[in-house]
GROMACS .gro file of C-alpha atoms in nm:
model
  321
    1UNK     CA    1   0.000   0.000   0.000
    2UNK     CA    2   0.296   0.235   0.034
    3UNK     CA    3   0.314   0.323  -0.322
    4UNK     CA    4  -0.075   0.487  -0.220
    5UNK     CA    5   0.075   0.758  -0.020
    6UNK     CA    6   0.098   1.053  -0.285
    7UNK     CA    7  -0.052   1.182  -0.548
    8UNK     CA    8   0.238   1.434  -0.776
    9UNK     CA    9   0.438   1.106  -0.846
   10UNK     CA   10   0.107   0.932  -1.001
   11UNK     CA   11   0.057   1.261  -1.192
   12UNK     CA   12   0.391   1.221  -1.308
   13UNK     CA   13   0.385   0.886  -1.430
   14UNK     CA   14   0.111   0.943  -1.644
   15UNK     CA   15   0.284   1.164  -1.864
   16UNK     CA   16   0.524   0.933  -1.933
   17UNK     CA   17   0.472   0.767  -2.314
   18UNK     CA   18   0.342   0.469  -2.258
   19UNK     CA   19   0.539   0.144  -2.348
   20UNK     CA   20   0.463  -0.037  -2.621
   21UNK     CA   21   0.216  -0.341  -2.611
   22UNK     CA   22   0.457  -0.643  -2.757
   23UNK     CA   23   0.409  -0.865  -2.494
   24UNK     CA   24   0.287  -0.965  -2.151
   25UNK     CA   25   0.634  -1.042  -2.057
   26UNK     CA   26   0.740  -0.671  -2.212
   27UNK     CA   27   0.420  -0.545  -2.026
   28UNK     CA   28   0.510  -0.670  -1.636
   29UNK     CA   29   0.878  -0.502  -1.682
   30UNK     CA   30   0.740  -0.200  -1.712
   31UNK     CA   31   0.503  -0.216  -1.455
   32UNK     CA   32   0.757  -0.333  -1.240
   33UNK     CA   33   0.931  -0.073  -1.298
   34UNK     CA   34   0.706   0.168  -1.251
   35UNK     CA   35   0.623   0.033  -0.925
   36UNK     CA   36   0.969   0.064  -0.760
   37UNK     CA   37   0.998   0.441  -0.897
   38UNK     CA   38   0.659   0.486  -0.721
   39UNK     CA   39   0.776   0.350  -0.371
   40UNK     CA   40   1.111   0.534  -0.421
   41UNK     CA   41   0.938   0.893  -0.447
   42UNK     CA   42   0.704   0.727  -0.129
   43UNK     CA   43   1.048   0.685   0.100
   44UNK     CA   44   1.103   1.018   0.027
   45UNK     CA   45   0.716   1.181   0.086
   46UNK     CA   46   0.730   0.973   0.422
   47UNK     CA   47   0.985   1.153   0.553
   48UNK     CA   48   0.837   1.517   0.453
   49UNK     CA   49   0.519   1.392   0.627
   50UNK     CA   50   0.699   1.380   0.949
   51UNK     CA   51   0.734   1.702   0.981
   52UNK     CA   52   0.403   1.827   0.797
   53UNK     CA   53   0.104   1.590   0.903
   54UNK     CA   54  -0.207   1.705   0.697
   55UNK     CA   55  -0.544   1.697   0.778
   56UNK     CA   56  -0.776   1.395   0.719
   57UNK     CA   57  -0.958   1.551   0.474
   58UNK     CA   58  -0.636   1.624   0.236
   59UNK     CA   59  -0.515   1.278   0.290
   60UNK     CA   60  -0.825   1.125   0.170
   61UNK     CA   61  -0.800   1.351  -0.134
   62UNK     CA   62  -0.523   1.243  -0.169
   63UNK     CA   63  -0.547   0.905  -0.150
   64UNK     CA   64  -0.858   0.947  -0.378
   65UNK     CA   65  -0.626   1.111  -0.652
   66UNK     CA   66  -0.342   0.814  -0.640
   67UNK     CA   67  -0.608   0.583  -0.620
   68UNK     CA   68  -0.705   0.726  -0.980
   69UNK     CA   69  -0.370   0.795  -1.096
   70UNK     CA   70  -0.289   0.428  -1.015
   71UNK     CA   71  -0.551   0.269  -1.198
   72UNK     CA   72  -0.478   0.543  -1.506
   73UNK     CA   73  -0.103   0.401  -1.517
   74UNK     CA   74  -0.233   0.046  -1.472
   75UNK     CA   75  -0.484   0.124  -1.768
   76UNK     CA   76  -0.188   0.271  -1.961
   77UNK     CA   77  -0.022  -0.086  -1.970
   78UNK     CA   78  -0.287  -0.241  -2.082
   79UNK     CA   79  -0.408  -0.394  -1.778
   80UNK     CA   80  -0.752  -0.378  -1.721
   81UNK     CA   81  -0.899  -0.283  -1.378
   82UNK     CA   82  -1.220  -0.384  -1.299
   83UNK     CA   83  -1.405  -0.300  -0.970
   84UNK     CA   84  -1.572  -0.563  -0.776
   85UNK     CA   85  -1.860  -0.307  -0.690
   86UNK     CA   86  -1.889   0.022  -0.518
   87UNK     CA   87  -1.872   0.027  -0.147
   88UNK     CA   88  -2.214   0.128   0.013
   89UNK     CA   89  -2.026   0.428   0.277
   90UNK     CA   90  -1.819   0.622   0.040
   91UNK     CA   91  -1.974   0.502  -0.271
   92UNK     CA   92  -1.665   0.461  -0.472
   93UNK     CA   93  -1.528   0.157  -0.627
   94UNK     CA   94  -1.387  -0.151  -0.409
   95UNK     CA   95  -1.094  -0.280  -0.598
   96UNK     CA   96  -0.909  -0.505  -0.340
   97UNK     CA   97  -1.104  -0.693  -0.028
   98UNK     CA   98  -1.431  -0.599   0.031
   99UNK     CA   99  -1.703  -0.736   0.283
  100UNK     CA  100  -2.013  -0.886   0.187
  101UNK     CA  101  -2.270  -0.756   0.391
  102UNK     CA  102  -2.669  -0.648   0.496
  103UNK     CA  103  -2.711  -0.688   0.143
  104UNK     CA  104  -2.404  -0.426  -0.015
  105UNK     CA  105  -2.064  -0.413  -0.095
  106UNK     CA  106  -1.818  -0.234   0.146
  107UNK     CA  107  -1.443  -0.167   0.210
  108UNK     CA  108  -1.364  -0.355   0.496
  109UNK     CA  109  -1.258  -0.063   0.694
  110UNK     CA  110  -1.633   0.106   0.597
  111UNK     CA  111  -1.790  -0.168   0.722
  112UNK     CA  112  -1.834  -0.025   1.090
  113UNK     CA  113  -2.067  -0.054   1.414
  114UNK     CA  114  -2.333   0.254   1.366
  115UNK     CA  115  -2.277   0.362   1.752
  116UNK     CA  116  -1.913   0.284   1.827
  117UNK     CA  117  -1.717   0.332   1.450
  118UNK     CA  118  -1.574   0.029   1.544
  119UNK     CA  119  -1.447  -0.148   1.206
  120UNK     CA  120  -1.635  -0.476   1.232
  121UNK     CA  121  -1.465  -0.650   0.961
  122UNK     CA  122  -1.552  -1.030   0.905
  123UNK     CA  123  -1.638  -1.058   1.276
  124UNK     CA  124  -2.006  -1.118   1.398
  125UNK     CA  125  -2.217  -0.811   1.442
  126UNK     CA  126  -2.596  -0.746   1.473
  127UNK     CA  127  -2.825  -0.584   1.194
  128UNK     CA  128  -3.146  -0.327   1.344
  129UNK     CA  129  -3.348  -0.138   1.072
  130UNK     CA  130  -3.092  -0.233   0.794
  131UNK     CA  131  -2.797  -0.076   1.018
  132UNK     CA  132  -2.475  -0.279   1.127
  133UNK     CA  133  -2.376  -0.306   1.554
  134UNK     CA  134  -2.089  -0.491   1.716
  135UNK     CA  135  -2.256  -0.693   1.996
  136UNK     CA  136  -2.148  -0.495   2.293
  137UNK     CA  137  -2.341  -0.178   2.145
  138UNK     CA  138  -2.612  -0.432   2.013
  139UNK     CA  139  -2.680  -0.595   2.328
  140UNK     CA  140  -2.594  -0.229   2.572
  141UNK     CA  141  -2.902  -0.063   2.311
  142UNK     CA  142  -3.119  -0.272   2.242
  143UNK     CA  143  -3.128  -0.596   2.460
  144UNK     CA  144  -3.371  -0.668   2.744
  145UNK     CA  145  -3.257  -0.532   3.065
  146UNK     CA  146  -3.283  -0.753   3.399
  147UNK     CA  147  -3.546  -0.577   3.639
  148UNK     CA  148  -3.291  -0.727   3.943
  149UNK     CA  149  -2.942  -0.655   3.806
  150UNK     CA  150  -3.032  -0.393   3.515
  151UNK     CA  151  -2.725  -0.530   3.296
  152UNK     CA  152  -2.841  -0.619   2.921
  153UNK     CA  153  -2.978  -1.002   2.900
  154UNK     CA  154  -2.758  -1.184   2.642
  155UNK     CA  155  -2.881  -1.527   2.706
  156UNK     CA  156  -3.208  -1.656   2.804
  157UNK     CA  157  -3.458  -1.445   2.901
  158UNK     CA  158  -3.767  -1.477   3.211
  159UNK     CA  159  -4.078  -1.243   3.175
  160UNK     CA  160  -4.295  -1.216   3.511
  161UNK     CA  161  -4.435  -0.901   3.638
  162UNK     CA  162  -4.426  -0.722   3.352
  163UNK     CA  163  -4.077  -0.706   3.329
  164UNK     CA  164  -3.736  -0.921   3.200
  165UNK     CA  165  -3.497  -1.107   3.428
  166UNK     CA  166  -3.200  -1.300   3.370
  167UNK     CA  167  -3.346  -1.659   3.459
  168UNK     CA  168  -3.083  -1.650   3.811
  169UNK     CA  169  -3.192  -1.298   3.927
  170UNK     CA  170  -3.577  -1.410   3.932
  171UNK     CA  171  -3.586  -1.572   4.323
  172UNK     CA  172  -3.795  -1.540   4.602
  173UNK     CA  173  -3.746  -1.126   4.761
  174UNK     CA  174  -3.755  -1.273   5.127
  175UNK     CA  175  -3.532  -1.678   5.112
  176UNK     CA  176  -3.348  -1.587   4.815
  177UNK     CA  177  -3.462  -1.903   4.639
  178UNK     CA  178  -3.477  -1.945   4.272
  179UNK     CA  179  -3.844  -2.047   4.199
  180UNK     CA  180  -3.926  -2.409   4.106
  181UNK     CA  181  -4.247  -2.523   3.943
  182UNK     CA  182  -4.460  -2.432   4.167
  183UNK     CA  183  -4.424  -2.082   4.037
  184UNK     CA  184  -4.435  -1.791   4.258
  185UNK     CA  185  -4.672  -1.542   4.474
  186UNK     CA  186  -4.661  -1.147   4.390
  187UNK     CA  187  -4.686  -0.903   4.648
  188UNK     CA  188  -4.633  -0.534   4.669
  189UNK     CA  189  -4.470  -0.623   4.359
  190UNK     CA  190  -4.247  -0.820   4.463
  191UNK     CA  191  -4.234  -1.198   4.428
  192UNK     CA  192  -4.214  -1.459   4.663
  193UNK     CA  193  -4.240  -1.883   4.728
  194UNK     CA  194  -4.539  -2.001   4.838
  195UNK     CA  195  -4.415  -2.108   5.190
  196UNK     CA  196  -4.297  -1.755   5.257
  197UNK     CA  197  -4.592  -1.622   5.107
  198UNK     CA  198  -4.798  -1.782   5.314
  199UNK     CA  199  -4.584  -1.747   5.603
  200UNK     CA  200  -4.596  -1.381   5.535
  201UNK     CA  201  -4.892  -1.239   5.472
  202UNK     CA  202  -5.201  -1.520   5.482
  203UNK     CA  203  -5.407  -1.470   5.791
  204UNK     CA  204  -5.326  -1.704   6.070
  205UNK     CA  205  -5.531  -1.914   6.228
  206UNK     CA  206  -5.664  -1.787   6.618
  207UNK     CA  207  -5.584  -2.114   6.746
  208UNK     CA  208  -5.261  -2.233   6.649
  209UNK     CA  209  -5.104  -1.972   6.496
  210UNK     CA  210  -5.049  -2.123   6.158
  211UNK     CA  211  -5.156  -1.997   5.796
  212UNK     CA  212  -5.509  -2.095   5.700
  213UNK     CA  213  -5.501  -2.227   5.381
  214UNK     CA  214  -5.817  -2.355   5.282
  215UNK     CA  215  -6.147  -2.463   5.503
  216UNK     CA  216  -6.178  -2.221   5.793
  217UNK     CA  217  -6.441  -2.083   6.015
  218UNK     CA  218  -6.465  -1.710   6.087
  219UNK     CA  219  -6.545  -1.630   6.452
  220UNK     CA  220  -6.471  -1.367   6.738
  221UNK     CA  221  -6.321  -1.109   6.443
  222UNK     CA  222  -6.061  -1.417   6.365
  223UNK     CA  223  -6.005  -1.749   6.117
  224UNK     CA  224  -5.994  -2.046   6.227
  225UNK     CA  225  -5.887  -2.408   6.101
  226UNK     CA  226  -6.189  -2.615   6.159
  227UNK     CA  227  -6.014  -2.860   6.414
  228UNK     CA  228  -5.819  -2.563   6.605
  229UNK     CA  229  -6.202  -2.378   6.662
  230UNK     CA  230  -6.214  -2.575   7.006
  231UNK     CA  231  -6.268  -2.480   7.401
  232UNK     CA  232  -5.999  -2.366   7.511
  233UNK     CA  233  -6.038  -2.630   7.874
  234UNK     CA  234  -6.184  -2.936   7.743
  235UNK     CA  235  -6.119  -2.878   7.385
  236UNK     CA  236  -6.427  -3.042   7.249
  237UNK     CA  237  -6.600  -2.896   6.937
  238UNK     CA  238  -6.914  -2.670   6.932
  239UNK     CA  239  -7.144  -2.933   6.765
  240UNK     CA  240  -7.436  -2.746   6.827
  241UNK     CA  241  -7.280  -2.437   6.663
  242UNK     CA  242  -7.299  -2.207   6.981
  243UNK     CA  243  -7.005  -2.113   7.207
  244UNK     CA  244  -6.928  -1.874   7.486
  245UNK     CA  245  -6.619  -1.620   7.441
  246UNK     CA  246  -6.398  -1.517   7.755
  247UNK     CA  247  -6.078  -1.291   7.715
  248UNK     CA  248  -6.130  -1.360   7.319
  249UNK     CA  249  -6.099  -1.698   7.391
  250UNK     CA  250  -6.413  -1.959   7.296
  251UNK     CA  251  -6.524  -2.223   7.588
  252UNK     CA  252  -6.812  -2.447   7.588
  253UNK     CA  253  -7.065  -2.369   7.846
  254UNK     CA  254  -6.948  -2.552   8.158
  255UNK     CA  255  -6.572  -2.426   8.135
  256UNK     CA  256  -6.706  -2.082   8.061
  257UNK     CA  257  -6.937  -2.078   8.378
  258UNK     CA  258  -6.647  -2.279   8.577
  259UNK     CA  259  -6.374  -1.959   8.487
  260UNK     CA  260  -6.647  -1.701   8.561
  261UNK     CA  261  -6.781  -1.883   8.886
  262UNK     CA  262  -7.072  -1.932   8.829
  263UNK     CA  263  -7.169  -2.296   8.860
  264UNK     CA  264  -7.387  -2.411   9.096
  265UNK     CA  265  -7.238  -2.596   9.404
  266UNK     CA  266  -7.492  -2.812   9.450
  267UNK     CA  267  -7.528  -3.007   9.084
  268UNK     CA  268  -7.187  -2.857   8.925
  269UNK     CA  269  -7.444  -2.736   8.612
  270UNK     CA  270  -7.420  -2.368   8.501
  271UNK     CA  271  -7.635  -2.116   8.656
  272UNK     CA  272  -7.798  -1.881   8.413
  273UNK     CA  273  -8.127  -1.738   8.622
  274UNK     CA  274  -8.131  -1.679   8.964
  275UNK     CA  275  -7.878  -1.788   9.228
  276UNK     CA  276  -7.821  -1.791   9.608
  277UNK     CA  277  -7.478  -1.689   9.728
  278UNK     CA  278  -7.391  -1.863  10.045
  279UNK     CA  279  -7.042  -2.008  10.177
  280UNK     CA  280  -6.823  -1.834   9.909
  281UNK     CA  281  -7.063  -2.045   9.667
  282UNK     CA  282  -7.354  -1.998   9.424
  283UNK     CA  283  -7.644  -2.227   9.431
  284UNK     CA  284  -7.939  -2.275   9.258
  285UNK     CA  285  -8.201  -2.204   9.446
  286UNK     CA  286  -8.381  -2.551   9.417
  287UNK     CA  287  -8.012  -2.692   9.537
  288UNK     CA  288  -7.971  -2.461   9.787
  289UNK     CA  289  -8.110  -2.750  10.064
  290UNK     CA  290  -8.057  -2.938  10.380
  291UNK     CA  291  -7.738  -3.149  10.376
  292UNK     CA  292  -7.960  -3.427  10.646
  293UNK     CA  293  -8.353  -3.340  10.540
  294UNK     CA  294  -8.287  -3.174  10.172
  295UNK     CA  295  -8.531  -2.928  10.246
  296UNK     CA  296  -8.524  -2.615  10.050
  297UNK     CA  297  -8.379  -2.301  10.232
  298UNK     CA  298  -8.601  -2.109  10.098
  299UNK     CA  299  -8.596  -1.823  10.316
  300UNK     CA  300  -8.193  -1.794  10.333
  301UNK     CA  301  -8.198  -1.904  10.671
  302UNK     CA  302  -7.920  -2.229  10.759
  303UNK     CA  303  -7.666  -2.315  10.980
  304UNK     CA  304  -7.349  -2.433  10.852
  305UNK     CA  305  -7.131  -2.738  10.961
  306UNK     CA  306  -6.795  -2.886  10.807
  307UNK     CA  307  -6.874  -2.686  10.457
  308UNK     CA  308  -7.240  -2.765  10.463
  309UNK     CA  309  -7.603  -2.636  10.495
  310UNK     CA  310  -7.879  -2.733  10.768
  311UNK     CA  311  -8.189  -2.651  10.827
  312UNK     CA  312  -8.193  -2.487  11.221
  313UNK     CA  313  -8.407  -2.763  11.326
  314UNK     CA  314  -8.118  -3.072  11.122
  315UNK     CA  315  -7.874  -2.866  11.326
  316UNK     CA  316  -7.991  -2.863  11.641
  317UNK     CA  317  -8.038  -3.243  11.626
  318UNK     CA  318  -7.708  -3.354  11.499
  319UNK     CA  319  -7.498  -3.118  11.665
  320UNK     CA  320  -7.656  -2.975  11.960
  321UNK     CA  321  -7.491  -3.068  12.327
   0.00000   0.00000   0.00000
């Protein structure tokens, strides 16, 4: 390529006579020739550039003019030059290697990434509305971005809440567990496994505490699992549907008497009408009797003796001196 460098020698070479056409053999001399006076007059243009650099604009001119001038002296010899095309960024004619791409013709070192100017050359690069990108521009413009890392996604790619994720980055926000097949739970827009979604933020059930998944029963401004809906002494079940709350806690009807004190003291059976106190004790009236006669002390008058009731006239029998 040295023998591009400059122009005046090309201009001086064609207006030298050209040689006479006797023979191939007779042609190559002189080209040969020609060639070595060429590079000559380079060595010595190389070393005036040194000191005077021009600007890229005069050395495409002139590269332009020895480009002609070349193909002029080449013409002169009678060797034809025939361009493979015209390159599809400067338009001119591609007479040495040329790149085959997006459907044109191009000098390799026209053949660049849109974004970067990076020559691409034979090496792999992307096409986007009929323009040319190396990867790294490709993938940094127009690739998916990961919702959790935000760095392009080359590879393969997860959509789930409207948004991209690089299959690794797409895990559960509160174990850190990549999800399985058993999917995942959104919340507050952000995802998580079922057993921390359910750990999380399903209401618990009032008895034990746990998640209530399925069947419950709502009650006392709570859910409850069916079996865990229970009194809270005997734990038996409200089969007939009714139940007595204490502290926010359900009882059956004896235990809820029993904590509030209010079973009778003669038949151990809840008291839900009217009621004698006597003896730190509540009694129905109908029980409230004679420990020896069981009469009814009906007017509230008795005698008591080792934690039980008489009648005055019991009394005065069994314990009178």
């Amino acid at each position: 390529m040295t023998f591009f460098s400059l122009s005046s020698e090309v201009q001086e070479q064609r207006e030298s006579p050209a040689p006479p056409k006797t023979s191939a053999a007779a042609q190559l001399d002189e080209l040969m020739a020609h060639l070595s006076e060429m590079q000559a007059t380079v060595a010595v243009k190389a070393d005036i550039s040194k000191r005077h650099l021009p600007d890229k604009q005069d050395h495409e001119a002139s590269l332009d003019s020895m480009l002609g001038g070349l193909e002029q002296e080449l013409q002169d010899l009678g060797i034809a030059t025939v361009p493979k095309g015209h390159c599809a960024s400067c338009r001119k004619p591609i007479a040495g290697k040329m790149i085959h791409a997006l459907g044109q013709s191009w000098h390799p070192e026209h053949f660049v990434c849109t974004h970067c100017k990076e020559e691409i050359g034979s090496s792999p690069f992307f096409e986007r509305n009929g323009l040319a990108y190396c990867p790294k521009d490709y993938h940094q413009l127009f690739s998916p971005r990961c919702a959790y890392c935000a760095a392009p996604i080359l590879d393969k790619v997860l959509t789930a809440m409207n948004q991209t994720w690089h299959p690794e980055h797409f895990f559960c926000s509160h174990c850190g567990e990549v999800f399985g097949e058993e999917g995942f739970h959104e919340k507050d827009k952000k995802p998580y496994c079922r057993k921390d979604f359910l750990a999380m933020f399903s209401p618990k059930c009032g008895g034990c505490n746990r998640p209530v998944l399925e069947n419950y029963l709502s009650a006392m401004d709570n859910v409850w699992h069916p079996e865990c809906f229970v009194c809270r002494d005997c734990f038996s079940s409200f089969s007939t549907g009714s139940f007595f709350e204490l502290d926010g806690r359900p009882f059956c009807e004896l235990h809820y008497h029993h904590r509030r004190g209010t079973l009778c003291y003669g038949c151990g059976q809840p008291i839900t009408g009217r009621c004698i106190s006597a003896m730190g004790h509540r009694f129905h009236p109908e029980h409230f009797v004679c420990a020896f006669c069981l009469t009814q002390l009906s007017k509230g008058i008795f005698r008591e003796q080792n934690d039980k009731t008489y009648c005055q006239s019991c009394f005065n029998k069994l314990f009178s001196l």
